Amino acid sequence: MESLYEKVKFVEGENFVTIEDTGLLTDEELQSLAGKFVRDAKYDGVRNRTILVPSNFQEETVIYIKDLGFKHHDEVYFVRCELAELDPIDTERLSFEMVSLRDGEEGVFKETWRRAMEGSLNAPQSLNMDEQMKSVKKELGQGYVDTCLTAYENGTPIGVVMPHIEPGTKDEGRIFYFGLVPEERGKNKSAPLYKEGLHLLQSIFHATYSVGATSVHNKPMLKVFEKCGCAVTERVGIYKYSK
């Protein structure tokens, strides 16, 4: 049974654990994995337990997982972007200044991140902002100060971009979170800002590709992915344990 744990990826943070990369398991293996996950005493004190279930699994496996106590939380698209194929940034039109926690204040970053999550079309987060920050620090280690970027325009914080190398890999880039504060949305700033995050993944973090994800209901973010050359790779259900 322990070998099943080795076939998937565990992402652990402050008060949560998520199982990813289940797509190569058989239906029987995923059912066994979910059962083991539920019964594992190691995670008894963890408030949020989540398992990702790609759309290729049979309905009976989804029913089995639900019967264990998992509830459907959201449906997301995963995308991939080959960073060598990125269009160059128009530096003459670029007006964003990126300030990391190495140079900026954590309070400003946290408040901007909190506001960037307001009205999100993704499923609501179950962690508060302090827990979110603790999770970033736990998952990324000391490098979190270079990942947490506040985007400024004309001296005003307008959003956050959080590029990093996925732990356990050498060249898989991810953007932990990306978003604009409410009053800056709908002004054609999302795609340029996200593209700058992708360029940072390539130039500063030395990623060769980027993996992203968003809710199937988040049409604006899907358009941002498309404008930045990201291609959909799979559709995945998110199931959270609720017993």
mmCIF file of C-alpha atoms in Angstrom:
data_model
loop_
_atom_site.group_PDB
_atom_site.id
_atom_site.type_symbol
_atom_site.label_atom_id
_atom_site.label_comp_id
_atom_site.label_asym_id
_atom_site.label_seq_id
_atom_site.Cartn_x
_atom_site.Cartn_y
_atom_site.Cartn_z
ATOM 1 C CA MET A 1 0.000 0.000 0.000
ATOM 2 C CA GLU A 2 2.816 2.398 0.746
ATOM 3 C CA SER A 3 3.907 2.105 -2.898
ATOM 4 C CA LEU A 4 0.702 3.902 -3.917
ATOM 5 C CA TYR A 5 1.832 6.943 -1.939
ATOM 6 C CA GLU A 6 5.048 6.898 -3.963
ATOM 7 C CA LYS A 7 3.114 7.003 -7.248
ATOM 8 C CA VAL A 8 1.428 10.320 -6.469
ATOM 9 C CA LYS A 9 2.405 13.730 -5.175
ATOM 10 C CA PHE A 10 1.591 15.051 -1.706
ATOM 11 C CA VAL A 11 1.427 18.823 -1.241
ATOM 12 C CA GLU A 12 1.413 19.682 2.450
ATOM 13 C CA GLY A 13 0.957 23.085 4.031
ATOM 14 C CA GLU A 14 -0.451 24.719 7.130
ATOM 15 C CA ASN A 15 -3.497 22.631 8.064
ATOM 16 C CA PHE A 16 -3.919 21.012 4.649
ATOM 17 C CA VAL A 17 -2.662 18.150 2.524
ATOM 18 C CA THR A 18 -3.500 17.592 -1.145
ATOM 19 C CA ILE A 19 -2.853 14.507 -3.278
ATOM 20 C CA GLU A 20 -1.991 15.374 -6.892
ATOM 21 C CA ASP A 21 -0.771 13.497 -9.979
ATOM 22 C CA THR A 22 -3.291 10.660 -9.622
ATOM 23 C CA GLY A 23 -3.932 10.407 -13.359
ATOM 24 C CA LEU A 24 -1.640 7.434 -13.983
ATOM 25 C CA LEU A 25 -3.285 5.267 -11.323
ATOM 26 C CA THR A 26 -5.853 2.630 -12.199
ATOM 27 C CA ASP A 27 -9.376 2.980 -10.839
ATOM 28 C CA GLU A 28 -8.640 0.272 -8.297
ATOM 29 C CA GLU A 29 -5.430 1.999 -7.207
ATOM 30 C CA LEU A 30 -7.155 5.355 -6.769
ATOM 31 C CA GLN A 31 -9.889 3.761 -4.656
ATOM 32 C CA SER A 32 -7.271 2.051 -2.482
ATOM 33 C CA LEU A 33 -5.284 5.278 -2.199
ATOM 34 C CA ALA A 34 -8.333 7.277 -1.128
ATOM 35 C CA GLY A 35 -9.232 4.680 1.488
ATOM 36 C CA LYS A 36 -5.694 4.669 2.860
ATOM 37 C CA PHE A 37 -5.656 8.477 2.924
ATOM 38 C CA VAL A 38 -8.849 8.588 4.968
ATOM 39 C CA ARG A 39 -7.646 6.012 7.496
ATOM 40 C CA ASP A 40 -4.049 7.260 7.801
ATOM 41 C CA ALA A 41 -3.529 8.384 11.408
ATOM 42 C CA LYS A 42 -0.765 10.713 10.215
ATOM 43 C CA TYR A 43 -3.419 13.071 8.874
ATOM 44 C CA ASP A 44 -5.991 12.819 11.662
ATOM 45 C CA GLY A 45 -5.275 16.357 12.857
ATOM 46 C CA VAL A 46 -5.240 17.923 9.392
ATOM 47 C CA ARG A 47 -8.321 20.046 8.824
ATOM 48 C CA ASN A 48 -8.285 20.052 5.020
ATOM 49 C CA ARG A 49 -7.635 16.835 3.113
ATOM 50 C CA THR A 50 -8.020 17.005 -0.669
ATOM 51 C CA ILE A 51 -7.612 14.578 -3.538
ATOM 52 C CA LEU A 52 -7.510 15.489 -7.243
ATOM 53 C CA VAL A 53 -9.425 13.185 -9.584
ATOM 54 C CA PRO A 54 -8.894 13.601 -13.360
ATOM 55 C CA SER A 55 -11.864 13.084 -15.664
ATOM 56 C CA ASN A 56 -10.517 9.786 -17.067
ATOM 57 C CA PHE A 57 -11.620 7.808 -13.995
ATOM 58 C CA GLN A 58 -14.830 5.797 -14.024
ATOM 59 C CA GLU A 59 -17.980 7.047 -12.315
ATOM 60 C CA GLU A 60 -17.883 4.147 -9.874
ATOM 61 C CA THR A 61 -14.521 5.385 -8.590
ATOM 62 C CA VAL A 62 -15.950 8.869 -8.020
ATOM 63 C CA ILE A 63 -18.910 7.339 -6.162
ATOM 64 C CA TYR A 64 -16.529 5.268 -4.034
ATOM 65 C CA ILE A 65 -14.521 8.365 -3.110
ATOM 66 C CA LYS A 66 -17.697 10.237 -2.199
ATOM 67 C CA ASP A 67 -18.839 7.323 -0.054
ATOM 68 C CA LEU A 68 -15.577 7.634 1.905
ATOM 69 C CA GLY A 69 -16.604 11.163 2.894
ATOM 70 C CA PHE A 70 -15.120 13.318 0.119
ATOM 71 C CA LYS A 71 -17.325 16.045 -1.340
ATOM 72 C CA HIS A 72 -16.975 17.629 -4.766
ATOM 73 C CA HIS A 73 -15.465 21.097 -4.259
ATOM 74 C CA ASP A 74 -14.631 22.327 -7.755
ATOM 75 C CA GLU A 75 -13.689 21.318 -11.274
ATOM 76 C CA VAL A 76 -10.479 22.782 -12.720
ATOM 77 C CA TYR A 77 -8.564 22.886 -15.972
ATOM 78 C CA PHE A 78 -4.807 22.321 -15.834
ATOM 79 C CA VAL A 79 -2.720 24.100 -18.479
ATOM 80 C CA ARG A 80 0.890 23.955 -19.638
ATOM 81 C CA CYS A 81 3.019 26.681 -21.177
ATOM 82 C CA GLU A 82 6.351 26.067 -22.923
ATOM 83 C CA LEU A 83 8.364 29.067 -21.738
ATOM 84 C CA ALA A 84 10.789 28.995 -24.667
ATOM 85 C CA GLU A 85 7.811 29.835 -26.905
ATOM 86 C CA LEU A 86 6.725 32.916 -24.926
ATOM 87 C CA ASP A 87 6.208 36.136 -26.858
ATOM 88 C CA PRO A 88 8.581 38.865 -25.688
ATOM 89 C CA ILE A 89 7.336 41.503 -23.261
ATOM 90 C CA ASP A 90 6.607 44.922 -24.729
ATOM 91 C CA THR A 91 8.929 46.825 -22.397
ATOM 92 C CA GLU A 92 7.800 50.213 -23.734
ATOM 93 C CA ARG A 93 4.237 49.581 -22.592
ATOM 94 C CA LEU A 94 5.081 47.672 -19.424
ATOM 95 C CA SER A 95 4.310 49.762 -16.362
ATOM 96 C CA PHE A 96 4.340 47.186 -13.553
ATOM 97 C CA GLU A 97 6.923 47.245 -10.778
ATOM 98 C CA MET A 98 7.382 43.922 -8.975
ATOM 99 C CA VAL A 99 8.435 44.103 -5.321
ATOM 100 C CA SER A 100 9.295 40.871 -3.502
ATOM 101 C CA LEU A 101 9.150 40.252 0.222
ATOM 102 C CA ARG A 102 12.931 40.454 0.178
ATOM 103 C CA ASP A 103 12.493 44.189 -0.451
ATOM 104 C CA GLY A 104 8.884 44.898 0.534
ATOM 105 C CA GLU A 105 6.548 44.619 3.505
ATOM 106 C CA GLU A 106 4.663 41.406 4.250
ATOM 107 C CA GLY A 107 1.666 43.391 5.480
ATOM 108 C CA VAL A 108 1.255 45.136 2.118
ATOM 109 C CA PHE A 109 1.620 41.859 0.240
ATOM 110 C CA LYS A 110 -0.922 40.021 2.433
ATOM 111 C CA GLU A 111 -3.482 42.816 2.136
ATOM 112 C CA THR A 112 -3.062 42.993 -1.641
ATOM 113 C CA TRP A 113 -3.351 39.196 -1.891
ATOM 114 C CA ARG A 114 -6.482 39.239 0.283
ATOM 115 C CA ARG A 115 -8.081 41.852 -1.956
ATOM 116 C CA ALA A 116 -7.012 39.992 -5.103
ATOM 117 C CA MET A 117 -9.004 36.980 -3.888
ATOM 118 C CA GLU A 118 -12.195 39.033 -3.431
ATOM 119 C CA GLY A 119 -14.851 37.986 -5.911
ATOM 120 C CA SER A 120 -12.708 35.184 -7.331
ATOM 121 C CA LEU A 121 -14.494 32.819 -9.721
ATOM 122 C CA ASN A 122 -12.489 29.925 -8.303
ATOM 123 C CA ALA A 123 -13.968 27.926 -5.434
ATOM 124 C CA PRO A 124 -13.492 29.723 -2.083
ATOM 125 C CA GLN A 125 -10.373 29.063 -0.047
ATOM 126 C CA SER A 126 -10.782 27.233 3.257
ATOM 127 C CA LEU A 127 -7.697 28.892 4.805
ATOM 128 C CA ASN A 128 -7.499 32.428 6.172
ATOM 129 C CA MET A 129 -4.722 34.772 5.064
ATOM 130 C CA ASP A 130 -2.347 33.956 7.931
ATOM 131 C CA GLU A 131 -2.768 30.242 7.175
ATOM 132 C CA GLN A 132 -2.185 30.944 3.482
ATOM 133 C CA MET A 133 1.122 32.642 4.293
ATOM 134 C CA LYS A 134 2.192 29.828 6.613
ATOM 135 C CA SER A 135 1.435 27.347 3.820
ATOM 136 C CA VAL A 136 3.571 29.285 1.334
ATOM 137 C CA LYS A 137 6.465 29.383 3.791
ATOM 138 C CA LYS A 138 6.125 25.675 4.598
ATOM 139 C CA GLU A 139 5.835 24.523 0.982
ATOM 140 C CA LEU A 140 8.523 26.771 -0.528
ATOM 141 C CA GLY A 141 10.943 27.217 2.367
ATOM 142 C CA GLN A 142 13.180 30.272 2.601
ATOM 143 C CA GLY A 143 12.718 31.002 -1.093
ATOM 144 C CA TYR A 144 9.182 32.213 -0.425
ATOM 145 C CA VAL A 145 10.526 35.785 -0.085
ATOM 146 C CA ASP A 146 11.417 35.780 -3.792
ATOM 147 C CA THR A 147 8.099 34.199 -4.800
ATOM 148 C CA CYS A 148 5.734 36.616 -3.047
ATOM 149 C CA LEU A 149 5.615 39.593 -5.425
ATOM 150 C CA THR A 150 3.393 42.645 -5.121
ATOM 151 C CA ALA A 151 2.689 44.273 -8.486
ATOM 152 C CA TYR A 152 2.683 48.073 -8.374
ATOM 153 C CA GLU A 153 1.477 50.524 -10.991
ATOM 154 C CA ASN A 154 2.344 54.183 -10.529
ATOM 155 C CA GLY A 155 3.245 53.465 -6.903
ATOM 156 C CA THR A 156 -0.046 51.712 -6.075
ATOM 157 C CA PRO A 157 -0.288 47.952 -5.351
ATOM 158 C CA ILE A 158 -2.679 46.453 -7.911
ATOM 159 C CA GLY A 159 -2.152 42.704 -7.576
ATOM 160 C CA VAL A 160 0.083 39.773 -6.703
ATOM 161 C CA VAL A 161 2.108 37.274 -8.741
ATOM 162 C CA MET A 162 3.768 34.288 -7.055
ATOM 163 C CA PRO A 163 6.180 32.431 -9.383
ATOM 164 C CA HIS A 164 8.200 29.492 -8.081
ATOM 165 C CA ILE A 165 9.769 26.165 -9.023
ATOM 166 C CA GLU A 166 7.507 23.317 -7.986
ATOM 167 C CA PRO A 167 9.134 21.519 -5.025
ATOM 168 C CA GLY A 168 10.678 18.199 -6.048
ATOM 169 C CA THR A 169 11.353 19.382 -9.613
ATOM 170 C CA LYS A 170 14.150 21.329 -11.275
ATOM 171 C CA ASP A 171 12.381 23.108 -14.119
ATOM 172 C CA GLU A 172 8.610 22.983 -13.554
ATOM 173 C CA GLY A 173 7.424 26.514 -12.985
ATOM 174 C CA ARG A 174 4.168 27.349 -11.265
ATOM 175 C CA ILE A 175 2.467 30.541 -10.176
ATOM 176 C CA PHE A 176 1.190 29.838 -6.662
ATOM 177 C CA TYR A 177 -1.368 32.617 -6.974
ATOM 178 C CA PHE A 178 -2.107 35.412 -9.413
ATOM 179 C CA GLY A 179 -4.717 38.117 -9.219
ATOM 180 C CA LEU A 180 -5.646 41.776 -9.485
ATOM 181 C CA VAL A 181 -7.472 43.807 -6.857
ATOM 182 C CA PRO A 182 -11.159 44.329 -7.822
ATOM 183 C CA GLU A 183 -10.888 47.889 -9.155
ATOM 184 C CA GLU A 184 -8.103 46.932 -11.589
ATOM 185 C CA ARG A 185 -9.980 44.116 -13.325
ATOM 186 C CA GLY A 186 -11.446 44.519 -16.796
ATOM 187 C CA LYS A 187 -8.708 46.957 -17.862
ATOM 188 C CA ASN A 188 -6.638 44.568 -20.029
ATOM 189 C CA LYS A 189 -3.966 44.210 -17.352
ATOM 190 C CA SER A 190 -4.398 40.535 -16.433
ATOM 191 C CA ALA A 191 -2.706 38.915 -19.432
ATOM 192 C CA PRO A 192 0.325 41.299 -19.482
ATOM 193 C CA LEU A 193 0.839 40.821 -15.742
ATOM 194 C CA TYR A 194 0.523 37.037 -15.942
ATOM 195 C CA LYS A 195 2.895 36.972 -18.915
ATOM 196 C CA GLU A 196 5.429 38.907 -16.868
ATOM 197 C CA GLY A 197 5.113 36.205 -14.204
ATOM 198 C CA LEU A 198 5.843 33.559 -16.841
ATOM 199 C CA HIS A 199 8.925 35.478 -18.008
ATOM 200 C CA LEU A 200 10.118 35.654 -14.397
ATOM 201 C CA LEU A 201 9.711 31.876 -14.150
ATOM 202 C CA GLN A 202 12.000 31.522 -17.139
ATOM 203 C CA SER A 203 14.592 34.229 -16.451
ATOM 204 C CA ILE A 204 14.852 34.257 -12.651
ATOM 205 C CA PHE A 205 13.665 30.798 -11.581
ATOM 206 C CA HIS A 206 15.071 28.976 -14.676
ATOM 207 C CA ALA A 207 11.894 27.013 -15.398
ATOM 208 C CA THR A 208 11.485 25.511 -18.867
ATOM 209 C CA TYR A 209 7.696 25.127 -18.675
ATOM 210 C CA SER A 210 4.843 26.289 -16.485
ATOM 211 C CA VAL A 211 1.833 24.409 -15.114
ATOM 212 C CA GLY A 212 -1.255 26.344 -14.116
ATOM 213 C CA ALA A 213 -4.820 25.632 -13.068
ATOM 214 C CA THR A 214 -8.114 27.439 -12.654
ATOM 215 C CA SER A 215 -11.764 26.624 -12.119
ATOM 216 C CA VAL A 216 -13.770 25.702 -15.212
ATOM 217 C CA HIS A 217 -16.043 28.583 -14.148
ATOM 218 C CA ASN A 218 -13.228 31.162 -14.281
ATOM 219 C CA LYS A 219 -13.627 32.224 -17.916
ATOM 220 C CA PRO A 220 -11.481 35.384 -17.551
ATOM 221 C CA MET A 221 -8.499 33.371 -16.287
ATOM 222 C CA LEU A 222 -8.949 30.816 -19.060
ATOM 223 C CA LYS A 223 -8.726 33.689 -21.548
ATOM 224 C CA VAL A 224 -5.515 34.876 -19.844
ATOM 225 C CA PHE A 225 -4.028 31.392 -20.240
ATOM 226 C CA GLU A 226 -5.008 31.375 -23.918
ATOM 227 C CA LYS A 227 -3.508 34.825 -24.566
ATOM 228 C CA CYS A 228 -0.261 33.700 -22.930
ATOM 229 C CA GLY A 229 0.011 30.543 -25.049
ATOM 230 C CA CYS A 230 -0.957 28.032 -22.352
ATOM 231 C CA ALA A 231 -2.700 24.864 -23.560
ATOM 232 C CA VAL A 232 -5.261 22.862 -21.568
ATOM 233 C CA THR A 233 -3.879 19.431 -20.620
ATOM 234 C CA GLU A 234 -6.636 17.923 -18.455
ATOM 235 C CA ARG A 235 -9.832 18.499 -16.506
ATOM 236 C CA VAL A 236 -9.659 17.520 -12.834
ATOM 237 C CA GLY A 237 -12.216 17.235 -10.049
ATOM 238 C CA ILE A 238 -11.273 18.505 -6.591
ATOM 239 C CA TYR A 239 -12.661 16.462 -3.699
ATOM 240 C CA LYS A 240 -12.358 17.542 -0.073
ATOM 241 C CA TYR A 241 -12.770 15.203 2.892
ATOM 242 C CA SER A 242 -15.583 16.424 5.095
ATOM 243 C CA LYS A 243 -15.994 13.871 7.924
#
